[in-house]
PDB file of C-alpha atoms in Angstrom:
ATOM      1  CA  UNK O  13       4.694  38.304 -23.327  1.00  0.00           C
ATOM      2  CA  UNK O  14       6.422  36.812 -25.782  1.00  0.00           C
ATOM      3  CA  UNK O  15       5.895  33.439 -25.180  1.00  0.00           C
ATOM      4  CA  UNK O  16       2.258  33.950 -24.992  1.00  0.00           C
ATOM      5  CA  UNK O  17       1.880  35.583 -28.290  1.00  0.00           C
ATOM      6  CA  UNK O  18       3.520  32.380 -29.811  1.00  0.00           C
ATOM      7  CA  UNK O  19       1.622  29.916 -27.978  1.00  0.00           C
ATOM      8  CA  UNK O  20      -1.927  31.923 -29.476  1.00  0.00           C
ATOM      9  CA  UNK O  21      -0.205  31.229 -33.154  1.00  0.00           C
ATOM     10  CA  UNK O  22       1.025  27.634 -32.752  1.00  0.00           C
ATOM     11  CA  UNK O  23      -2.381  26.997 -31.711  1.00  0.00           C
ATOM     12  CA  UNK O  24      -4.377  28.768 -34.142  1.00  0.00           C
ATOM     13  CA  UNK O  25      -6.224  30.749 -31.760  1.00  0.00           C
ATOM     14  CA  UNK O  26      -6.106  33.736 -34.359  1.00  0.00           C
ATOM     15  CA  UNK O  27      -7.988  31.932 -37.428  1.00  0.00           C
ATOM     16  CA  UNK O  28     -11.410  31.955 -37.851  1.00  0.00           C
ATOM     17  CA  UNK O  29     -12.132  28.007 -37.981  1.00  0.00           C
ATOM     18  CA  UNK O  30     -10.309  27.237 -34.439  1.00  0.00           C
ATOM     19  CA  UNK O  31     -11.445  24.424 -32.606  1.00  0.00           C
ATOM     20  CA  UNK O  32      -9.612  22.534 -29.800  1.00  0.00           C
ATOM     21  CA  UNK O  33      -9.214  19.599 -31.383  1.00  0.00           C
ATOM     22  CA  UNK O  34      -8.320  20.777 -34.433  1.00  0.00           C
ATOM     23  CA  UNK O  35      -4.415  21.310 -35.558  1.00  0.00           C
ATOM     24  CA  UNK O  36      -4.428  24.753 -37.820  1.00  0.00           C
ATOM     25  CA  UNK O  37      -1.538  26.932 -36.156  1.00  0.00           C
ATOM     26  CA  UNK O  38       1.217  28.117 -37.909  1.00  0.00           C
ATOM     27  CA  UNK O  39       5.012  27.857 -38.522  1.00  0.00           C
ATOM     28  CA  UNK O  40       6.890  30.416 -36.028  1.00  0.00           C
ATOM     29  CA  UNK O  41      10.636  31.624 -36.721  1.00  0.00           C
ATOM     30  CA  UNK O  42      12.190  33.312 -33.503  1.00  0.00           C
ATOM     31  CA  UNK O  43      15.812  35.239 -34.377  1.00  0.00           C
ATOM     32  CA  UNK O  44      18.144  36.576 -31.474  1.00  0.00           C
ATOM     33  CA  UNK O  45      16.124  34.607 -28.607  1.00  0.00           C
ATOM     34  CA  UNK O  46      19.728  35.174 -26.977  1.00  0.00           C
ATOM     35  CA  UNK O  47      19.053  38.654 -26.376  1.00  0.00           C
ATOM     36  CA  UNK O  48      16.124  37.896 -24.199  1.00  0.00           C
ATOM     37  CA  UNK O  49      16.006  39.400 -20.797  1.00  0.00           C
ATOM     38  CA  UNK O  50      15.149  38.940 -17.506  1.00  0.00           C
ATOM     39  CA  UNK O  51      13.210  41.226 -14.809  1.00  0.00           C
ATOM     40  CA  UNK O  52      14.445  41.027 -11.323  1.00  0.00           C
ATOM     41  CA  UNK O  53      16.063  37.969 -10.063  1.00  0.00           C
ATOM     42  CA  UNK O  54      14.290  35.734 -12.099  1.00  0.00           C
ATOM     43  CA  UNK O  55      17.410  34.101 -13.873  1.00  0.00           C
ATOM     44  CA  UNK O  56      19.066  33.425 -11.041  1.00  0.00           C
ATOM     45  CA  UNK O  57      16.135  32.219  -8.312  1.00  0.00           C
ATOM     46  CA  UNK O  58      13.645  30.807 -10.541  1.00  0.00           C
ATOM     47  CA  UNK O  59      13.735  26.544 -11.056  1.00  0.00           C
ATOM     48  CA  UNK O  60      12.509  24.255 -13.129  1.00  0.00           C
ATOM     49  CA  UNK O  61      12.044  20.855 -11.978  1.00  0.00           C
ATOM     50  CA  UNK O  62      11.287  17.355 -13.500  1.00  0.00           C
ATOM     51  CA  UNK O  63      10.932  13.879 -12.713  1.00  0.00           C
ATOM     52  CA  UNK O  64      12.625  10.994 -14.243  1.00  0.00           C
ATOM     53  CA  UNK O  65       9.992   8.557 -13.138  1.00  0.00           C
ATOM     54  CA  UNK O  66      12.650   6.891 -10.971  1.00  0.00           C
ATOM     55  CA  UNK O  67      12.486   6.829  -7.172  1.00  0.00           C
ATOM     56  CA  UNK O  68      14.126  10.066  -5.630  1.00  0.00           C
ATOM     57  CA  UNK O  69      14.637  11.211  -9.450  1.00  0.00           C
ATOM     58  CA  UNK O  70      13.312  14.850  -9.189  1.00  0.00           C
ATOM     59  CA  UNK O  71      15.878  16.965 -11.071  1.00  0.00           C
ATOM     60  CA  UNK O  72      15.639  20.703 -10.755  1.00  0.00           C
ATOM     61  CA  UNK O  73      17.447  23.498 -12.736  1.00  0.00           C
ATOM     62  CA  UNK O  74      17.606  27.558 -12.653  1.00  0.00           C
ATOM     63  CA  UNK O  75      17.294  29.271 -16.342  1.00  0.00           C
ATOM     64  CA  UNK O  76      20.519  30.428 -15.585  1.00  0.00           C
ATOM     65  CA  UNK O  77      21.846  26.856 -15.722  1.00  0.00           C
ATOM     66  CA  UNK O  78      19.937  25.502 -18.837  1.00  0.00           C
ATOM     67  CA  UNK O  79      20.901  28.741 -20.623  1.00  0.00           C
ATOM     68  CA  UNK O  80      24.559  27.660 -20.512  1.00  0.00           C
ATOM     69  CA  UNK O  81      23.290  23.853 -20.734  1.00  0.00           C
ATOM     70  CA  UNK O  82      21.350  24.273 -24.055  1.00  0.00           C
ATOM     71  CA  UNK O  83      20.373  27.768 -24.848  1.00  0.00           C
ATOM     72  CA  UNK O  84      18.685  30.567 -24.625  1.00  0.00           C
ATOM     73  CA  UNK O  85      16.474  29.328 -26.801  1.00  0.00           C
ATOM     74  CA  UNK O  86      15.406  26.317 -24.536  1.00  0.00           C
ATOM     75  CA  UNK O  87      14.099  28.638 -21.742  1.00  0.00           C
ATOM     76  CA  UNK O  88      11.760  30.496 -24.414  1.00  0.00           C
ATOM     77  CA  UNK O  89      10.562  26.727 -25.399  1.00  0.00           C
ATOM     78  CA  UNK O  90       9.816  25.960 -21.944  1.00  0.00           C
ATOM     79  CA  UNK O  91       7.464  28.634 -21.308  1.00  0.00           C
ATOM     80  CA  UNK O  92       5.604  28.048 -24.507  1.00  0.00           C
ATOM     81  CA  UNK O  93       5.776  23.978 -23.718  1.00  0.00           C
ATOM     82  CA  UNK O  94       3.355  25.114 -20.596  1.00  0.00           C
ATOM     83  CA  UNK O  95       1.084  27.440 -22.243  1.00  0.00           C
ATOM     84  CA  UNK O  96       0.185  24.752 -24.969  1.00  0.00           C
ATOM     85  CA  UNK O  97      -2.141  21.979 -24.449  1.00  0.00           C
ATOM     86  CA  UNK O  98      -1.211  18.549 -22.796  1.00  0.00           C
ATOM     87  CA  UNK O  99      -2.418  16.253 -25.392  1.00  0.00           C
ATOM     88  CA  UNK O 100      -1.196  14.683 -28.188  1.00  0.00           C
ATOM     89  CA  UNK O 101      -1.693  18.009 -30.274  1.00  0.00           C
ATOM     90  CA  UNK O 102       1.072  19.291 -28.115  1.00  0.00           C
ATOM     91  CA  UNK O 103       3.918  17.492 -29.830  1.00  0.00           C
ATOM     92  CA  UNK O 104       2.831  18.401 -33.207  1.00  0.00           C
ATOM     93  CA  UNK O 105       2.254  22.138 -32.490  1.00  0.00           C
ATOM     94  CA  UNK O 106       5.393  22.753 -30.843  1.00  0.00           C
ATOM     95  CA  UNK O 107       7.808  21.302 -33.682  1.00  0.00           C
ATOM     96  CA  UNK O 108       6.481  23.973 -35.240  1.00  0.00           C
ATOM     97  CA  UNK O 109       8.463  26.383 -33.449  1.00  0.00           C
ATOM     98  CA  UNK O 110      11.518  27.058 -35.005  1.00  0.00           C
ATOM     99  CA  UNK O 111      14.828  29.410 -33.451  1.00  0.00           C
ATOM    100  CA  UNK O 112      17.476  31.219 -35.484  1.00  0.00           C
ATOM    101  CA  UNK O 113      20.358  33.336 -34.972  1.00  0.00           C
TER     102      UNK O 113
END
């Protein structure tokens, strides 16, 4: 739920002059995103996967792993990463996402 709510606000889905094209979201600060918790067996079961564009170079992972890889913090990113859109726009919106303590 969270995730959502801060994909709607990098966007700019709130303001009145959205457009899809257009860039007009604003700055989110996220504090304790190490408290976040998990339903189920979600943290252990669920996987991520990528490709490194090399042959036989799918990589997978489990939140559980990239939590103690590179934070809580990069699990909440992920799910916002996929909620954005896959342009060019997406790379400027989501360095607007920011992660304290």
């Amino acid at each position: 739920k969270l995730a959502t709510q801060v994909a709607v606000l990098l966007r700019g889905k709130n303001k009145v002059g959205f457009a899809p094209y257009k860039d007009i979201g604003d700055y989110v600060v996220i504090k304790n995103a190490d408290k976040m918790k998990f339903t189920g067996k979600k943290f252990d079961n669920k996987i991520y996967y990528h490709h490194t564009l090399y042959l036989g170079g799918l990589k997978k992972i489990s939140p559980k792993d990239l939590a103690i890889k590179k934070g809580h913090s990069e699990i909440l990113r992920k799910a916002v990463m996929g909620m954005l859109t896959k342009n060019k726009l997406r790379a400027r919106q989501i360095k607007r996402l920011k992660f304290e303590k």
